[in-house]
Coordinates of C-alpha atoms and ligand atoms in Angstrom, one line a residue:
X1 CA 12.5 -5.1 6.6
X2 CA 15.8 -3.7 5.5
X3 CA 17.9 -1.4 7.7
X4 CA 17.7 1.2 4.9
X5 CA 14.0 1.3 5.3
X6 CA 14.1 1.6 9.1
X7 CA 16.5 4.5 8.7
X8 CA 13.7 6.7 7.5
X9 CA 12.5 6.8 11.1
X10 CA 14.7 9.4 13.0
X11 CA 16.6 8.4 16.2
X12 CA 14.1 8.1 19.1
X13 CA 16.5 9.7 21.5
X14 CA 17.9 12.8 19.7
X15 CA 16.0 12.9 16.4
X16 CA 19.1 12.6 14.2
X17 CA 19.3 10.2 11.3
X18 CA 19.0 6.7 12.6
X19 CA 21.2 3.8 11.6
X20 CA 18.9 0.9 12.6
X21 CA 17.6 -0.9 15.7
X22 CA 20.1 -0.8 18.6
X23 CA 19.4 -2.3 22.0
X24 CA 15.8 -2.7 20.9
X25 CA 15.2 0.9 19.8
X26 CA 15.7 2.9 16.6
X27 CA 18.7 5.1 17.2
X28 CA 21.6 6.9 15.6
X29 CA 25.2 5.7 15.9
X30 CA 25.9 8.4 18.5
X31 CA 23.1 7.3 20.9
X32 CA 23.9 3.7 20.3
X33 CA 27.5 4.3 21.4
X34 CA 26.4 6.4 24.3
X35 CA 24.1 3.7 25.6
X36 CA 26.7 1.0 25.1
X37 CA 29.3 3.0 27.1
X38 CA 26.8 3.8 29.8
X39 CA 26.2 0.1 30.2
X40 CA 29.8 -0.9 30.1
X41 CA 31.0 1.5 32.7
X42 CA 27.8 1.4 34.8
X43 CA 28.3 5.1 34.9
X44 CA 26.2 7.4 37.1
X45 CA 25.5 10.6 35.3
X46 CA 24.2 13.8 36.6
X47 CA 23.2 16.9 34.6
X48 CA 23.8 20.6 35.6
X49 CA 20.5 22.0 36.7
X50 CA 18.1 23.1 33.8
X51 CA 20.3 21.5 31.2
X52 CA 19.9 18.3 29.3
X53 CA 23.0 16.4 29.8
X54 CA 24.2 12.8 30.0
X55 CA 21.9 11.8 32.9
X56 CA 18.8 13.0 30.9
X57 CA 20.1 11.3 27.8
X58 CA 20.4 8.0 29.6
X59 CA 17.0 8.5 31.2
X60 CA 15.5 9.0 27.7
X61 CA 17.3 5.9 26.4
X62 CA 15.8 3.8 29.2
X63 CA 12.4 5.5 28.9
X64 CA 12.1 4.6 25.2
X65 CA 13.0 1.0 26.1
X66 CA 16.7 0.6 25.3
X67 CA 18.1 -2.4 27.0
X68 CA 21.2 -4.6 26.8
X69 CA 19.0 -7.6 26.6
X70 CA 16.6 -6.2 24.0
X71 CA 15.4 -8.7 21.4
X72 CA 16.9 -8.4 18.0
X73 CA 14.6 -7.5 15.1
X74 CA 14.5 -11.1 13.9
X75 CA 12.7 -12.1 17.1
X76 CA 10.2 -9.2 17.2
X77 CA 6.6 -10.2 17.5
X78 CA 4.3 -9.7 14.5
X79 CA 2.6 -6.9 16.3
X80 CA 5.9 -5.1 16.8
X81 CA 6.9 -5.6 13.2
X82 CA 3.5 -4.4 12.0
X83 CA 3.7 -1.3 14.0
X84 CA 7.3 -0.7 12.8
X85 CA 6.2 -1.2 9.2
X86 CA 3.3 1.3 9.7
X87 CA 5.8 3.8 11.2
X88 CA 8.2 3.4 8.2
X89 CA 5.2 3.9 5.8
X90 CA 4.2 7.0 7.8
X91 CA 7.6 8.6 7.6
X92 CA 8.0 7.7 3.9
X93 CA 4.7 9.5 3.2
X94 CA 5.6 12.5 5.4
X95 CA 8.9 12.8 3.6
X96 CA 7.2 12.6 0.1
X97 CA 4.6 15.1 1.2
X98 CA 7.1 17.5 2.6
X99 CA 9.1 17.4 -0.6
X100 CA 5.9 18.0 -2.6
X101 CA 5.1 21.0 -0.5
X102 CA 8.6 22.5 -0.5
X103 CA 9.2 22.3 -4.2
X104 CA 7.3 24.6 -6.6
X105 CA 8.1 22.3 -9.5
X106 CA 8.8 18.6 -9.5
X107 CA 10.1 17.1 -6.3
X108 CA 13.3 15.2 -5.7
X109 CA 13.3 11.5 -5.2
X110 CA 13.6 10.1 -1.7
X111 CA 17.2 10.3 -0.5
X112 CA 17.2 6.6 0.2
X113 CA 15.8 5.8 -3.2
X114 CA 16.7 2.2 -4.0
X115 CA 17.8 1.5 -7.5
X116 CA 14.9 0.3 -9.7
X117 CA 15.5 -3.1 -11.3
X118 CA 13.3 -5.5 -13.2
X119 CA 13.1 -3.3 -16.3
X120 CA 10.7 -5.5 -18.2
X121 CA 7.6 -7.4 -17.8
X122 CA 9.2 -10.8 -18.3
X123 CA 10.3 -10.7 -14.7
X124 CA 13.6 -11.8 -13.2
X125 CA 13.1 -13.2 -9.8
X126 CA 16.8 -12.7 -8.9
X127 CA 17.2 -8.9 -8.8
X128 CA 16.1 -7.0 -5.7
X129 CA 13.2 -5.2 -7.3
X130 CA 11.0 -2.6 -5.5
X131 CA 8.2 -5.1 -5.6
X132 CA 10.1 -8.1 -4.3
X133 CA 11.4 -5.7 -1.6
X134 CA 7.8 -4.9 -0.7
X135 CA 7.0 -8.6 -0.7
X136 CA 10.0 -9.4 1.5
X137 CA 9.8 -9.9 5.2
X138 CA 7.3 -8.1 7.3
X139 CA 4.7 -10.8 7.5
X140 CA 5.4 -14.0 9.3
X141 CA 5.3 -16.4 6.4
X142 CA 5.2 -19.5 8.6
X143 CA 1.9 -18.5 10.0
X144 CA -0.8 -18.7 7.4
X145 CA -3.0 -16.6 9.6
X146 CA -0.5 -13.9 9.9
X147 CA -0.1 -14.1 13.7
X148 CA -2.2 -12.3 16.2
X149 CA -5.0 -9.8 15.3
X150 CA -5.1 -6.4 16.9
X151 CA -8.1 -6.0 19.1
X152 CA -9.8 -3.3 16.9
X153 CA -10.5 -5.9 14.2
X154 CA -11.7 -8.7 16.5
X155 CA -15.4 -7.7 16.7
X156 CA -15.8 -7.4 12.9
X157 CA -14.1 -10.7 12.3
X158 CA -16.1 -12.4 15.0
X159 CA -19.3 -11.6 13.2
X160 CA -18.1 -13.0 9.9
X161 CA -17.2 -16.3 11.6
X162 CA -20.5 -16.9 13.2
X163 CA -22.6 -16.6 10.1
X164 CA -20.4 -18.2 7.6
X165 CA -19.5 -21.3 9.6
X166 CA -23.0 -22.7 9.0
X167 CA -22.2 -22.8 5.3
X168 CA -18.8 -24.3 4.7
X169 CA -15.9 -24.6 7.1
X170 CA -13.3 -24.3 4.4
X171 CA -14.7 -21.2 2.7
X172 CA -15.4 -19.8 6.2
X173 CA -11.7 -20.2 7.1
X174 CA -10.6 -18.5 3.8
X175 CA -13.2 -15.7 4.2
X176 CA -11.9 -15.0 7.7
X177 CA -8.3 -14.7 6.6
X178 CA -9.1 -12.5 3.6
X179 CA -11.5 -10.3 5.6
X180 CA -9.0 -9.8 8.3
X181 CA -6.2 -9.1 5.8
X182 CA -8.4 -6.6 4.1
X183 CA -9.2 -4.8 7.4
X184 CA -5.6 -4.8 8.5
X185 CA -4.4 -3.3 5.3
X186 CA -7.3 -1.1 4.1
X187 CA -5.5 2.2 4.9
X188 CA -8.7 3.6 6.6
X189 CA -10.9 1.6 8.9
X190 CA -14.6 1.8 8.7
X191 CA -14.8 3.6 12.0
X192 CA -12.1 6.1 10.9
X193 CA -14.1 6.8 7.8
X194 CA -17.2 7.4 9.8
X195 CA -15.4 9.8 12.1
X196 CA -13.8 11.7 9.2
X197 CA -15.3 15.1 8.6
X198 CA -16.4 14.7 5.0
X199 CA -15.1 18.1 3.9
X200 CA -14.8 18.9 0.3
X201 CA -12.2 21.1 -1.3
X202 CA -13.5 24.7 -1.7
X203 CA -13.3 26.3 -5.1
X204 CA -10.1 28.1 -4.3
X205 CA -8.4 24.9 -3.3
X206 CA -9.8 23.2 -6.5
X207 CA -8.2 26.0 -8.5
X208 CA -4.9 25.5 -6.7
X209 CA -4.8 21.9 -7.8
X210 CA -5.9 22.9 -11.3
X211 CA -3.1 25.5 -11.6
X212 CA -0.4 23.0 -10.8
X213 CA 1.7 21.9 -13.8
X214 CA 0.8 18.6 -15.3
X215 CA 4.1 17.1 -14.1
X216 CA 3.6 18.1 -10.5
X217 CA 0.0 16.8 -10.5
X218 CA 1.1 13.5 -12.0
X219 CA 3.8 13.2 -9.5
X220 CA 1.4 13.9 -6.6
X221 CA -1.1 11.3 -7.9
X222 CA 1.7 8.8 -8.5
X223 CA 2.8 9.2 -4.9
X224 CA -0.8 8.7 -3.6
X225 CA -1.4 5.7 -5.8
X226 CA 1.9 4.2 -4.8
X227 CA 1.0 4.6 -1.1
X228 CA -2.4 2.9 -1.7
X229 CA -0.6 0.1 -3.6
X230 CA 1.8 -0.6 -0.8
X231 CA -1.2 -1.5 1.3
X232 CA -2.5 -3.7 -1.4
X233 CA 0.9 -5.5 -1.5
X234 CA 0.5 -6.1 2.2
X235 CA -3.0 -7.4 1.7
X236 CA -1.8 -9.8 -1.0
X237 CA 0.9 -11.2 1.3
X238 CA -1.7 -12.0 3.9
X239 CA -4.0 -14.0 1.6
X240 CA -3.7 -17.7 2.2
X241 CA -1.5 -19.3 -0.4
X242 CA -0.2 -16.1 -2.1
X243 CA 3.2 -16.3 -0.5
X244 CA 3.5 -19.9 -1.5
X245 CA 3.3 -18.9 -5.2
X246 CA 6.7 -18.5 -6.9
X247 CA 8.1 -15.0 -6.7
X248 CA 7.6 -14.5 -10.4
X249 CA 3.9 -15.2 -10.1
X250 CA 3.5 -13.0 -7.0
X251 CA 5.0 -10.1 -8.9
X252 CA 3.0 -10.8 -12.1
X253 CA -0.2 -10.8 -10.1
X254 CA 0.7 -7.6 -8.3
X255 CA 1.9 -5.8 -11.4
X256 CA -1.3 -6.7 -13.2
X257 CA -3.8 -6.4 -10.3
X258 CA -2.7 -4.0 -7.6
X259 CA -4.1 -0.9 -9.3
X260 CA -7.4 -2.7 -10.0
X261 CA -7.6 -3.4 -6.2
X262 CA -6.9 0.3 -5.6
X263 CA -9.9 1.1 -7.8
X264 CA -12.0 -1.3 -5.9
X265 CA -10.9 0.1 -2.5
X266 CA -11.6 3.6 -3.8
X267 CA -15.3 3.0 -3.3
X268 CA -14.7 3.0 0.5
X269 CA -13.4 6.5 0.2
X270 CA -16.1 7.7 -2.2
X271 CA -19.0 10.0 -1.5
X272 CA -21.6 9.0 -4.1
X273 CA -23.8 12.1 -3.6
X274 CA -20.9 14.5 -4.1
X275 CA -19.2 12.4 -6.7
X276 CA -16.0 12.9 -4.8
X277 CA -13.1 10.8 -3.5
X278 CA -11.0 11.3 -0.3
X279 CA -7.7 12.6 -1.7
X280 CA -5.0 14.6 0.0
X281 CA -7.1 15.2 3.2
X282 CA -10.4 16.2 1.7
X283 CA -13.1 15.1 -0.8
X284 CA -12.2 15.8 -4.4
X285 CA -14.4 15.8 -7.4
X286 CA -13.1 15.0 -10.9
X287 CA -12.3 18.7 -11.5
X288 CA -9.5 18.6 -8.9
X289 CA -7.6 16.3 -11.3
X290 CA -7.9 18.4 -14.4
X291 CA -4.2 19.3 -14.5
X292 CA -3.4 15.6 -15.2
X293 CA -4.8 16.1 -18.6
X294 CA -6.7 12.8 -18.6
X295 CA -10.3 13.8 -17.9
X296 CA -11.7 10.8 -19.8
X297 CA -9.9 8.3 -17.6
X298 CA -10.7 10.2 -14.4
X299 CA -14.4 10.4 -15.3
X300 CA -14.4 6.6 -16.0
X301 CA -12.7 5.9 -12.7
X302 CA -15.3 8.0 -10.9
X303 CA -18.1 6.2 -12.8
X304 CA -16.7 2.9 -11.7
X305 CA -16.6 4.1 -8.1
X306 CA -20.2 5.3 -8.3
X307 CA -21.4 2.0 -9.7
X308 CA -19.4 -0.1 -7.2
X309 CA -20.8 2.0 -4.4
X310 CA -24.3 1.4 -5.6
X311 CA -23.9 -2.3 -4.8
X312 CA -23.3 -1.5 -1.2
X313 CA -20.8 -4.3 -0.7
X314 CA -19.9 -5.2 2.9
X315 CA -16.2 -5.2 4.0
X316 CA -16.0 -9.0 3.7
X317 CA -17.5 -8.9 0.2
X318 CA -15.1 -6.2 -0.8
X319 CA -12.2 -8.2 0.7
X320 CA -13.1 -11.4 -1.2
X321 CA -13.8 -9.5 -4.4
X322 CA -10.4 -7.8 -4.1
X323 CA -8.7 -11.2 -3.5
X324 CA -10.5 -12.7 -6.5
X325 CA -9.3 -9.9 -8.8
X326 CA -5.7 -10.1 -7.5
X327 CA -5.6 -13.9 -8.0
X328 CA -6.7 -13.7 -11.6
X329 CA -5.3 -16.9 -13.3
X330 CA -5.5 -15.5 -16.8
X331 CA -2.7 -12.9 -16.4
X332 CA 0.1 -13.1 -19.0
X333 CA 3.5 -14.4 -17.8
X334 CA 2.3 -16.6 -15.0
X335 CA 4.5 -19.6 -14.6
X336 CA 2.1 -21.8 -12.6
X337 CA -1.3 -20.8 -13.9
X338 CA -2.8 -24.0 -12.4
X339 CA -1.9 -23.1 -8.8
X340 CA -3.2 -19.5 -9.2
X341 CA -6.4 -21.0 -10.8
X342 CA -6.9 -23.2 -7.7
X343 CA -6.5 -20.2 -5.4
X344 CA -8.9 -18.1 -7.5
X345 CA -11.5 -20.8 -7.5
X346 CA -11.3 -21.2 -3.7
X347 CA -11.7 -17.4 -3.4
X348 CA -14.7 -17.4 -5.7
X349 CA -16.3 -20.2 -3.6
X350 CA -15.7 -18.2 -0.5
X351 CA -17.2 -15.1 -2.1
X352 CA -20.2 -17.0 -3.2
X353 CA -20.7 -18.3 0.3
X354 CA -20.4 -14.9 1.8
X355 CA -22.9 -13.5 -0.7
X356 CA -25.3 -16.3 0.2
X357 CA -24.8 -15.8 3.9
X358 CA -25.4 -12.0 3.5
X359 CA -28.6 -12.9 1.5
X360 CA -27.5 -10.9 -1.5
X361 CA -29.5 -10.7 -4.7
X362 CA -28.9 -13.6 -7.1
X363 CA -27.3 -11.6 -9.9
X364 CA -24.6 -9.9 -7.8
X365 CA -21.8 -12.3 -8.7
X366 CA -22.6 -11.7 -12.4
X367 CA -22.4 -8.0 -11.8
X368 CA -19.1 -8.4 -10.0
X369 CA -17.8 -10.5 -12.9
X370 CA -18.7 -7.7 -15.3
X371 CA -16.8 -5.2 -13.0
X372 CA -13.7 -7.4 -13.5
X373 CA -13.7 -6.5 -17.2
X374 CA -14.3 -2.8 -16.5
X375 CA -11.3 -2.9 -14.1
X376 CA -9.1 -4.4 -16.8
X377 CA -10.0 -1.7 -19.2
X378 CA -9.4 1.1 -16.6
X379 CA -6.0 -0.4 -15.8
X380 CA -4.9 -0.6 -19.4
X381 CA -6.1 2.9 -20.1
X382 CA -4.1 4.0 -17.2
X383 CA -1.0 2.3 -18.6
X384 CA -1.6 4.0 -22.0
X385 CA -1.9 7.5 -20.3
X386 CA 1.4 6.8 -18.5
X387 CA 3.1 5.7 -21.7
X388 CA 2.0 8.9 -23.5
X389 CA 3.1 11.1 -20.6
X390 CA 6.5 9.3 -20.5
X391 CA 7.1 10.0 -24.1
X392 CA 7.1 13.7 -23.3
X393 CA 8.4 13.7 -19.8
X394 CA 10.7 10.7 -19.6
X395 CA 13.3 12.4 -17.4
X396 CA 10.7 13.5 -14.9
X397 CA 9.3 10.0 -14.6
X398 CA 12.8 8.4 -14.4
X399 CA 14.1 10.8 -11.8
X400 CA 11.1 11.9 -9.8
X401 CA 8.4 9.2 -9.7
X402 CA 8.3 6.6 -6.9
X403 CA 10.4 3.6 -7.9
X404 CA 7.6 1.2 -7.0
X405 CA 5.2 3.1 -9.3
X406 CA 7.7 3.0 -12.2
X407 CA 8.3 -0.7 -11.7
X408 CA 4.6 -1.6 -11.5
X409 CA 3.6 0.2 -14.5
X410 CA 6.6 -0.5 -16.7
X411 CA 7.7 3.2 -16.5
X412 CA 11.3 2.2 -15.8
X413 CA 11.6 0.9 -19.4
X414 CA 14.3 2.4 -21.5
X415 CA 12.2 3.8 -24.4
X416 CA 15.4 4.0 -26.6
X417 CA 16.0 0.2 -26.3
X418 CA 13.6 -1.7 -28.6
X419 CA 14.6 -5.1 -27.3
X420 CA 13.2 -4.2 -23.9
X421 CA 10.0 -2.7 -25.2
X422 CA 9.2 -5.9 -27.0
X423 CA 9.2 -7.8 -23.8
X424 CA 6.4 -5.7 -22.3
Ligands
HC3_1 C1 -8.3 8.9 -8.9 C2 -6.9 8.3 -8.8 C3 -6.9 6.8 -8.5 C4 -7.4 6.6 -7.1 C5 -6.6 7.3 -6.0 C6 -7.0 7.1 -4.6 C7 -8.5 7.4 -4.4 C8 -6.7 5.7 -4.2 C9 -6.9 5.4 -2.7 C10 -6.0 6.3 -1.9 O1 -6.2 6.1 -0.5 C11 -6.4 7.8 -2.2 C12 -6.3 8.0 -3.6 C13 -5.6 9.0 -4.0 C14 -5.4 9.4 -5.4 C15 -6.5 8.8 -6.4 C16 -6.0 8.9 -7.8 C17 -5.7 10.3 -8.3 C18 -5.7 10.1 -9.8 C19 -6.0 8.7 -10.1 C20 -6.6 8.5 -11.5 C21 -6.9 7.1 -11.8 C22 -5.6 9.1 -12.5 C23 -4.3 8.4 -12.7 C24 -3.1 9.2 -12.4 C25 -1.7 8.8 -12.9 C26 -1.8 8.7 -14.4 C27 -0.7 9.8 -12.4 O2 -1.3 7.5 -12.4

């Protein structure tokens, strides 16, 4: 993780803007210097009564874990890196949401917005793109199993292991990795979803969304989609074999498949009876998205969620189906189709085994194959909508949409440069 990403988390001592991890804790330059001086001089501080002075500041440094011997970021455990990553994501989201709430019109980009690169679909693997940035670093790539599992997942994974191991040890191993990766990156755990109060937006709130300008609503949805996609990127990185693909192919697969996986995951957040999805804190029906001006797409996405929900897929089935979609070997621009094909076949086998283990109806795999083509159509319709929106609002997309969203959906293309459009 780059320092510029960590800096989004404020200093743990004073709340100022941080400059990275110092003595094991995220702090600003001032607190870093203060702690260094306190350790060099072995100073004994005291504070005037009822004031917060140097003594309190040092106590706080120690309480949050600052230490001269603290491990450097490179040697953090996977658990520590995961929780740091989650914290960065949380702050990113909070920042984006604050901006959305503060601004009556279109919001400003994040202050630390990295420069978007990779302006065309024929990808360069050299530039530091948003996507390659997302792909970089947080997961221990030397450990195919992604290190230790947090205890909240253990019971669910344990169950998968017992049943599937009777069928095929190889598929069993892959299913376990994919299921665990799915659970670790699914944004909301099953138990969290159960505890959620399934509140719907009341009419007044629906009207508030409907009265937003098209640009503001597009931007809000783009932020939400981007957030969901960041979890999908993390999921992909944890799939056995994905990080061994060349960077071009990782990016091609994510560009083509991450939104499709968001659509698959949407069924976990979907209330079939209400025909509503969990969005911005409550359940939203298609009417909430009216200001986007793409009712046809919204209605197809909701129909897809309805129909996927009706299959009642288990978490391990959803996980393998998502991995299968992500590892589609027929995406354009892949350099090593054969390697992707092998991975996809292994995933399909594992999916078949899980369906068998779960004693699912015979035709389920065929139904899922059909869903793959529906997903493709939704995804390309989404791209068309974005292209049309961009023709009218190119400045807003360029200056106010999340860089990762723009890069994924080709919205960072220069419409005035025909040579770039041809490469799409
Ligand atoms: C319906 C939606 C796609 C799905 C989005 C989901 C449900 C994804 C999972 C997140 O956890 C929560 C979430 C929030 C927003 C949901 C989207 C809102 C609109 C979008 C449609 C497909 C329209 C596309 C909008 C556009 C063109 C701006 O990208």
